[in-house]
Each structure stands twice: as structure tokens, then as C-alpha cells.
Short mmCIF file of C-alpha atoms in Angstrom, two decimals:
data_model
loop_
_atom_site.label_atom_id
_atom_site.label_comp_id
_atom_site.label_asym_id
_atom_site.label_seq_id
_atom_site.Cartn_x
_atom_site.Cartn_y
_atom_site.Cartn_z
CA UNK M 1 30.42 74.18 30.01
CA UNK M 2 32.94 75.87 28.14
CA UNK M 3 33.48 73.19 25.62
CA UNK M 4 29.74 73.34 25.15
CA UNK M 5 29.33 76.87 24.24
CA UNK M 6 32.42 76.97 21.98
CA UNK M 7 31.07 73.31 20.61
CA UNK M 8 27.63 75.40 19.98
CA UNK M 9 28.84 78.81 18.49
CA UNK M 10 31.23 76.20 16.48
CA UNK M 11 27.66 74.62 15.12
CA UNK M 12 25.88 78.11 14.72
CA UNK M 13 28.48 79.31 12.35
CA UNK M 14 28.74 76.12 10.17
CA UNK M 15 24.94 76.25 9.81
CA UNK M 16 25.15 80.33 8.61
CA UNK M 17 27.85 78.94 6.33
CA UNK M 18 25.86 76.64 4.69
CA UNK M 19 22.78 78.45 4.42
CA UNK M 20 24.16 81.85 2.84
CA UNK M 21 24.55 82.53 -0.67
CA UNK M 22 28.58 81.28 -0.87
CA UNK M 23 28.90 78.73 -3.36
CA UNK M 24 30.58 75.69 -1.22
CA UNK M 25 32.37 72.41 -3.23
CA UNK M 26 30.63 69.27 -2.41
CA UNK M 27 31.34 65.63 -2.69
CA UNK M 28 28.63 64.19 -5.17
CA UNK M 29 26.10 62.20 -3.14
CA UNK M 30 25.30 58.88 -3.62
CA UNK M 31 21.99 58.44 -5.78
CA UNK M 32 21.50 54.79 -5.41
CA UNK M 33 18.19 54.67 -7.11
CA UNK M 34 18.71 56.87 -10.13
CA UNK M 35 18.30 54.69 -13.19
CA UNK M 36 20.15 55.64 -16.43
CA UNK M 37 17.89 56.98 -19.40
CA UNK M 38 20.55 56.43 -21.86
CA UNK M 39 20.02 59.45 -23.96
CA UNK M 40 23.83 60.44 -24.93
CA UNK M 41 25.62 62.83 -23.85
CA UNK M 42 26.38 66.28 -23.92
CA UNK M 43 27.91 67.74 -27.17
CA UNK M 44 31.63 69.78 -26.54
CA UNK M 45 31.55 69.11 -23.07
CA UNK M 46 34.97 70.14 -21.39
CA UNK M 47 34.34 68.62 -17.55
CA UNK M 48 32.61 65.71 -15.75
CA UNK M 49 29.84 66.22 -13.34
CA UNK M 50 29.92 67.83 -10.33
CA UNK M 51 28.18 69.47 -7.24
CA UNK M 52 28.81 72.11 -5.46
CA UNK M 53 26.38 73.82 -2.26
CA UNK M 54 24.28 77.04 -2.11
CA UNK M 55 21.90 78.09 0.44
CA UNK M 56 22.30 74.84 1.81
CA UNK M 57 21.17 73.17 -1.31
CA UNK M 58 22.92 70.46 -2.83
CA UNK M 59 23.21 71.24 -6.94
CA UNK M 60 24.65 69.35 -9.63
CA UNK M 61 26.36 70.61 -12.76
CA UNK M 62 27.85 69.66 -15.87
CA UNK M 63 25.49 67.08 -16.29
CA UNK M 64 26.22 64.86 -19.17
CA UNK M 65 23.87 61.83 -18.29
CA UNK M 66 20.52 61.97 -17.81
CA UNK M 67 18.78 59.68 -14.88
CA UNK M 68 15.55 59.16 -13.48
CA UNK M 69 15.09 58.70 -10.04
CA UNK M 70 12.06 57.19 -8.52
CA UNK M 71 9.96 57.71 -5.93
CA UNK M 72 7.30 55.52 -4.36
CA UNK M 73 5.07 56.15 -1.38
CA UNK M 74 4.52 53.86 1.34
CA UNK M 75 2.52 50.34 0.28
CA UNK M 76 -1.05 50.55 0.29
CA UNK M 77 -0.99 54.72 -0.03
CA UNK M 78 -0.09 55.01 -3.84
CA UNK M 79 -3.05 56.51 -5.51
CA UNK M 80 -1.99 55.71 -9.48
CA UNK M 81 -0.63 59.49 -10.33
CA UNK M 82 2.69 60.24 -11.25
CA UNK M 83 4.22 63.31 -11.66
CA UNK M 84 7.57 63.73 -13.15
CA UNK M 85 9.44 66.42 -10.88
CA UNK M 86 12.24 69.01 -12.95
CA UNK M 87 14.37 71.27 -10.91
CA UNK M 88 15.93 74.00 -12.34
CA UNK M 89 19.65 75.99 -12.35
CA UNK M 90 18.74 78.27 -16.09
CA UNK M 91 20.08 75.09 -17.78
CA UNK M 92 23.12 75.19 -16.45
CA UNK M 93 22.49 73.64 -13.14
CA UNK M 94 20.35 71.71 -11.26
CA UNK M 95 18.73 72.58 -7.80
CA UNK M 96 18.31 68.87 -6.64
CA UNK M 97 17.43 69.33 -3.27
CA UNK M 98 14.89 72.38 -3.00
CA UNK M 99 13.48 71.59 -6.20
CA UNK M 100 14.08 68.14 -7.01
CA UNK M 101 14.44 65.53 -3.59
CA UNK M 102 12.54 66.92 -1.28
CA UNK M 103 9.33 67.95 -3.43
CA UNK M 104 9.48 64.71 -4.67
CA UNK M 105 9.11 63.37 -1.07
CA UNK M 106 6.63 65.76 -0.29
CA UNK M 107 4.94 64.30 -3.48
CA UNK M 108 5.30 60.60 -1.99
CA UNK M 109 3.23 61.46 0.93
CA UNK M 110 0.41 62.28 -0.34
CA UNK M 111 0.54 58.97 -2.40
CA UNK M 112 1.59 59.97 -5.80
CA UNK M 113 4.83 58.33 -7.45
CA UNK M 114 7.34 61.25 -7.74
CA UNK M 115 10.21 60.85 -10.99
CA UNK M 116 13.05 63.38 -10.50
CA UNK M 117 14.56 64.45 -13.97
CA UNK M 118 18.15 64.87 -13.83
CA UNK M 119 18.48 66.21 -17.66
CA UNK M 120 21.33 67.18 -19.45
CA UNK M 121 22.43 70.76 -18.88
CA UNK M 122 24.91 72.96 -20.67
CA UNK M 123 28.44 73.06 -20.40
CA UNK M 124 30.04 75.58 -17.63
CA UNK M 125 33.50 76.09 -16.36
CA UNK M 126 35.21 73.11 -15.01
CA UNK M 127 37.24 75.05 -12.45
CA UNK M 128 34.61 76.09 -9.47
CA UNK M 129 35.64 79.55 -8.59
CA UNK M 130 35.60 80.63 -12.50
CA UNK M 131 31.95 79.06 -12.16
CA UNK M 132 31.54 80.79 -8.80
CA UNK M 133 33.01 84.21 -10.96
CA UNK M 134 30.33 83.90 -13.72
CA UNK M 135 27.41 83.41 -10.96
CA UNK M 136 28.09 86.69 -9.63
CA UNK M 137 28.86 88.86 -12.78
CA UNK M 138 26.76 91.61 -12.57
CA UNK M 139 23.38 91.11 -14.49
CA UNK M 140 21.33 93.90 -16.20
CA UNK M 141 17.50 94.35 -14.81
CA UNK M 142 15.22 93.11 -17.20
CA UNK M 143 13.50 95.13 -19.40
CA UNK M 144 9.85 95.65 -18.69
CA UNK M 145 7.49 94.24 -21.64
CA UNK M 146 6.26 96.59 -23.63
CA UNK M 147 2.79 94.72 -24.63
CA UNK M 148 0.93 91.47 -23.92
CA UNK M 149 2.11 89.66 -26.65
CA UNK M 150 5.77 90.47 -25.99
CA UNK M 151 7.94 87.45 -24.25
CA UNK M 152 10.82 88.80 -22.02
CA UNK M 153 12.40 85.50 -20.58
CA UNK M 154 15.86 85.07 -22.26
CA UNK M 155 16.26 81.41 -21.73
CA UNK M 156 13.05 81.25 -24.06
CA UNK M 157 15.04 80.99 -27.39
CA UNK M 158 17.28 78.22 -25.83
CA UNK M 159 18.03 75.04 -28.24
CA UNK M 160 15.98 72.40 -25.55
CA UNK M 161 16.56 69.47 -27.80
CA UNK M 162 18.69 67.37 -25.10
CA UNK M 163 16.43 68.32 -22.45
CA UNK M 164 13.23 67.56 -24.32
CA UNK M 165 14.53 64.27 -25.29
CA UNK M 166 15.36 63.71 -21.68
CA UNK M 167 11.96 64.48 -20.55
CA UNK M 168 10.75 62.47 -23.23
CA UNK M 169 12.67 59.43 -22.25
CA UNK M 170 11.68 59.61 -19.06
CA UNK M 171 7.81 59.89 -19.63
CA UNK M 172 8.89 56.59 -22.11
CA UNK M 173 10.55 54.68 -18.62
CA UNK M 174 7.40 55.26 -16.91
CA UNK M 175 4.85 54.21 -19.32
CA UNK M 176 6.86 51.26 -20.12
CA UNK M 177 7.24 50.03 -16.08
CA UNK M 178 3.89 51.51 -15.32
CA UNK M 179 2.10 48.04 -15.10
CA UNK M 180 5.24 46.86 -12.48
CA UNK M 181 5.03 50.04 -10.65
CA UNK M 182 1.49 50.30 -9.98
CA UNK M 183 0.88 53.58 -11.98
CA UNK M 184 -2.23 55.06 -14.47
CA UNK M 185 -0.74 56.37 -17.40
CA UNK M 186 -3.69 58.92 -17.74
CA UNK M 187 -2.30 60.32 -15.20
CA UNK M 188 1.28 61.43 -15.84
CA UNK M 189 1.97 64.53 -14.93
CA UNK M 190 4.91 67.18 -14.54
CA UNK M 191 6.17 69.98 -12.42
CA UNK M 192 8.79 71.87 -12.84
CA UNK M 193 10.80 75.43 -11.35
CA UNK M 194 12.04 77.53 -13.11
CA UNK M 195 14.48 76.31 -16.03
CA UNK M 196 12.48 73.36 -15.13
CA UNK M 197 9.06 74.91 -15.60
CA UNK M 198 10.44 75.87 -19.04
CA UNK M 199 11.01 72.48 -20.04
CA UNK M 200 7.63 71.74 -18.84
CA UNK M 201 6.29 73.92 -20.60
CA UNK M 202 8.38 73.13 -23.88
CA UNK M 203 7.52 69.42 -23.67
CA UNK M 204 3.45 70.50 -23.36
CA UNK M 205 4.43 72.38 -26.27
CA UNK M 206 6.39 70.26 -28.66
CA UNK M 207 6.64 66.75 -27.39
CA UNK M 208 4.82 64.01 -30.06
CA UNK M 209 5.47 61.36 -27.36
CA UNK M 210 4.29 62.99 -24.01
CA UNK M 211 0.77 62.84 -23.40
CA UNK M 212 0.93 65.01 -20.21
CA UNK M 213 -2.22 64.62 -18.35
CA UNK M 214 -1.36 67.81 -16.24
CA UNK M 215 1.23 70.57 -15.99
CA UNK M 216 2.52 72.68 -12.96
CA UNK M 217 5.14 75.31 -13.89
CA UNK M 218 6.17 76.79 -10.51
CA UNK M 219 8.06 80.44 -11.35
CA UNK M 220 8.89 79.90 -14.67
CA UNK M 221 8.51 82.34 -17.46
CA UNK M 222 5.23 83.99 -18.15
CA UNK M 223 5.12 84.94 -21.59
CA UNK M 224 2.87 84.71 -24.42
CA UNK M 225 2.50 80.89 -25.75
CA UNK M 226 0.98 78.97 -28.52
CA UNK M 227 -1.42 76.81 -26.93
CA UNK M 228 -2.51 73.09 -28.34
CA UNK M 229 -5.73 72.15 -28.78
CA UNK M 230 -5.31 69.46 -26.63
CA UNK M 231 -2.92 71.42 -24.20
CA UNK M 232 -3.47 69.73 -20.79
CA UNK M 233 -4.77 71.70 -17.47
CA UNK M 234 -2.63 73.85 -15.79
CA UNK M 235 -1.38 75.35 -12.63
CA UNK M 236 0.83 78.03 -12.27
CA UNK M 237 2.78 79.55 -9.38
CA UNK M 238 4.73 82.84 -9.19
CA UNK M 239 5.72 85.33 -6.71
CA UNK M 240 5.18 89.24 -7.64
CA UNK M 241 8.63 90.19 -6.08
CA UNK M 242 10.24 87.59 -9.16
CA UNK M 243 12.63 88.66 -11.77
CA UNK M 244 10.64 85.95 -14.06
CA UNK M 245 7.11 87.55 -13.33
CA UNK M 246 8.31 90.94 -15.38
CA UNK M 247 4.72 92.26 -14.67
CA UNK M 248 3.36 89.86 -17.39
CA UNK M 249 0.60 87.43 -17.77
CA UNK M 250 0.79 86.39 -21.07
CA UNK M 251 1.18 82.04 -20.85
CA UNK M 252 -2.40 82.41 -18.47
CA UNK M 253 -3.74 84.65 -21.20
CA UNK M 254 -2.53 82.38 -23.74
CA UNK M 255 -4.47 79.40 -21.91
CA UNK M 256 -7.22 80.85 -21.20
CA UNK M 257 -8.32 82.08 -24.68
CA UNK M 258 -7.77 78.61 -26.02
CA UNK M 259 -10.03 77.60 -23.11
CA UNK M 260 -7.80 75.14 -21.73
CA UNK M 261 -8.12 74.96 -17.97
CA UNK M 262 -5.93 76.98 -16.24
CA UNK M 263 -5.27 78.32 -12.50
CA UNK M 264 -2.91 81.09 -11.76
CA UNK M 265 -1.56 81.67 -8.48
CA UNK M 266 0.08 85.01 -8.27
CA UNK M 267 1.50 85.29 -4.62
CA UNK M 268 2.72 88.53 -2.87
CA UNK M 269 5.95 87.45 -2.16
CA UNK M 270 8.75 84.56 -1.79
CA UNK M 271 11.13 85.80 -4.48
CA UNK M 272 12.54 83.12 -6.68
CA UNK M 273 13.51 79.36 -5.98
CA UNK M 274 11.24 78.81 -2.89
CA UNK M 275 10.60 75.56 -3.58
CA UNK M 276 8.39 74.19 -1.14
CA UNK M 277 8.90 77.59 0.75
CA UNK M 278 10.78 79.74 2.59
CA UNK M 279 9.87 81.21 6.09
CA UNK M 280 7.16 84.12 6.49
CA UNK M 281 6.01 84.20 2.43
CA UNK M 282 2.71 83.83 1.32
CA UNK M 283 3.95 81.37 -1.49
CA UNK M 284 4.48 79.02 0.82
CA UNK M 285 1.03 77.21 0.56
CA UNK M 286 1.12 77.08 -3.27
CA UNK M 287 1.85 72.88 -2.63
CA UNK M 288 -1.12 72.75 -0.82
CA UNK M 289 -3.31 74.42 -3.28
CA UNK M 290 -1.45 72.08 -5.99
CA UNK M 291 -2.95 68.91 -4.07
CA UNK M 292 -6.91 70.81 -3.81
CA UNK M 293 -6.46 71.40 -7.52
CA UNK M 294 -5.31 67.79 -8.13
CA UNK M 295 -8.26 66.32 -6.18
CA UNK M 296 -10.77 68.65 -7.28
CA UNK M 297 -9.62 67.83 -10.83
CA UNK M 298 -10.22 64.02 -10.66
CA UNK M 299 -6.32 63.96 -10.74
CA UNK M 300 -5.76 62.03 -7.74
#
């Protein structure tokens, strides 16, 4: 009995470990299905790829390759939509699991094909406890905006031109296997958190090859936007209690006055990188409201 309880206090403290904000080293996991989009690399890069855990999230970083990795629901449930899945990491990692894997999955079983973007990211320290080191350096609030038109999300004068031709590649993959993989090409779509809702959202904005028949930035940045005519519909998700929301609305504003179709879902709480949720916030049915708004949109 002894052997039990120290076996189980043994279990209860690796599982705190894993799920706290420490930043743990971890072996890179196999991705067996990722296929290669062959976009280049990354330009002064000083270290190869790796991963590392946080919150009990595997994350990559350092990403010099871009891949696409599939995912197919069960036969006879696929319903033709596709929806290309970005995680995010502020471009300079990638939160595979909570944003990336298991949304995708979540995705899958509701019959839509699910494409996780692993895009290129920017270089950080190859050493992990000088990466760990700049994680925590201390970060200044940010400021409040000072008027509607005014867009407070730093990462929104980022050069996205490896990342956009990432995404671009991959909507290229799809079209071109769409007839082998069973897919409607009116109905690509893409989701992304965070860093990855920003590349949504830059695609939507300045992609000539993606025809996005949908968008879903999920807590991204919320400011001010120039809107395409033909900008597709889209849904937005984002917690009051996020650094990103800033108290603005301006990308909803900016949709709605170019009456593009547009729903906002502006939650209580759940903070930032939720994901498909965390316990006891009212974000966490923003992925069911994403499949109403699908369905009632003629997108599934």
C-alpha cells in the first residue's frame, strides 16, 4: 500500500510539473504524416528545430521548414470543407498541441478535413534556458488605444512574407489533391490563434492566390483593418480578460462597414491561448458556436 501511495504522489507531482508554466525540453515527436511544402527556409537562422513543453503543451521552435499535416475524418463522415488550422507562439513559436493537433481532431469529427500549418517562424536562441530567459523578461502593459482607428497589436508591423507564402503553399497542396482527397474547394477555410489568427488575417488581406471561403481568427489582434471587397465571412473569438482585446473593436468595425458578414464573440473570460478551452470559462463553447455558424452559413 505504501508503494502505491508513494507510486501516486510520484504521478501527482509529474502531472503539476507538466501542466505549470516551466518551460520543459522535449524530444521532437514523430509527425509521420506531415508532408513537406517546400517553401525554403529561414533566412540567418543560427539553430535547427526544436520543442520544448509548457502547460503541458508540446511547442515547436526554430522552425525552418514548413509542413502540412493532414487530417481526415472517418470514411463516409467527410462533408467536403476544409479548414486549414494555424497555431500560434507571436511568430516565434508554435503551440502545436492546444492550437494545432487537437483542434484539428476536434475539426475531424465533425467531418471536415483539418490541415495543420507548421510555418516558418523567426529565429530565437538556440540554447533553451536563454530562450526560457527571454520568455520571462518582464513585458510593459500595453498601452490603451487612444481612438477607434488606432491599432495597438505590436506583431502587426511584422515582415509575414515567409509565413504568407507558407499559408499560401498550403492552400496550393490542397487545391491541387482536392479531387484525391475528397474536398470542395469553395470551401477552404482557415482558423487561426493568435500569431496564427494574424496570419489569417494577413492572408484574407493580401494573398492573390487564396480564395478563402471563410475566416476564424480566435484571439488575435483586434485592430482597425482594410477590408476587401470580396473579404470572406468571418468569425471572431476573444476573451475580455486578453492582453490582445486592448478594449478595442476595430477589425469587427472594419467588417462590418464594408458589409462583409461578420460575427463577434466577445466572451467574459478564458484569458489567452485557451484553445479549445480551459476549465470553468465561458470561452469554452466558442467551437461550438464555430460549427452553428458553419452550418447556418451553408459552410458545411
Amino acid at each position: 500500500m505504501k508503494k502505491v501511495y508513494i507510486l501516486l504522489l510520484s504521478c501527482l507531482a509529474w502531472t503539476a510539473s507538466a501542466q505549470d508554466g516551466t518551460i520543459y525540453p522535449l524530444e521532437a515527436p514523430k509527425e509521420p504524416n506531415a508532408i513537406p511544402l517546400n517553401t525554403g527556409s529561414v533566412k540567418d537562422q543560427p539553430a535547427s528545430e526544436t520543442w520544448f513543453k509548457q502547460w503541458g503543451d508540446p511547442m515547436a521552435r526554430n522552425i525552418s521548414k514548413a509542413t502540412l499535416t493532414p487530417f481526415f475524418p472517418e470514411k463516409g463522415k467527410a462533408n467536403g470543407t476544409v479548414v486549414i488550422v494555424a497555431p500560434g507562439g507571436g511568430y516565434r513559436w508554435l503551440s502545436m498541441g492546444n492550437e494545432g493537433w487537437e483542434v484539428a481532431e476536434a475539426l475531424a469529427k465533425k467531418g471536415i478535413t483539418a490541415f495543420v500549418l507548421k510555418y516558418r517562424l523567426f529565429p530565437t536562441a538556440e540554447k533553451l534556458e536563454d530562450f526560457t530567459a527571454w520568455m520571462n523578461r518582464p513585458r510593459p502593459a500595453p498601452a490603451p488605444a487612444t481612438s477607434k482607428t488606432e491599432n495597438t497589436n505590436p506583431m502587426a508591423q511584422m515582415d509575414l512574407s515567409n509565413q504568407l507564402e507558407d499559408a499560401e503553399a498550403a492552400y496550393a497542396m490542397i487545391v491541387k489533391n482536392a479531387a484525391t482527397w475528397g474536398l470542395d474547394t469553395k470551401r477552404i477555410g482557415m482558423i487561426g490563434f493568435s500569431a496564427g489568427a494574424g496570419l489569417t488575417m494577413h492572408a484574407t488581406l493580401h494573398s492573390k492566390t487564396m480564395k478563402l471561403a471563410f475566416i476564424g481568427p480566435i484571439y488575435g489582434g483586434m485592430g482597425p483593418v482594410k477590408v476587401p471587397a470580396d473579404a470572406p465571412p468571418m468569425f471572431n473569438v476573444i476573451a475580455s480578460d486578453d492582453f490582445l482585446f486592448n478594449s478595442q473593436f476595430g477589425v469587427i468595425d472594419s467588417w462590418f462597414k464594408a458589409k462583409r458578414p461578420v460575427e463577434f464573440h466577445l466572451y467574459q473570460n478564458g484569458g489567452h491561448g485557451f484553445g479549445l478551452g480551459n476549465p470553468n470559462r465561458t470561452s469554452n463553447k466558442w467551437f461550438d458556436a464555430f460549427m452553428h455558424w458553419l452550418e447556418v452559413n451553408k459552410l458545411i
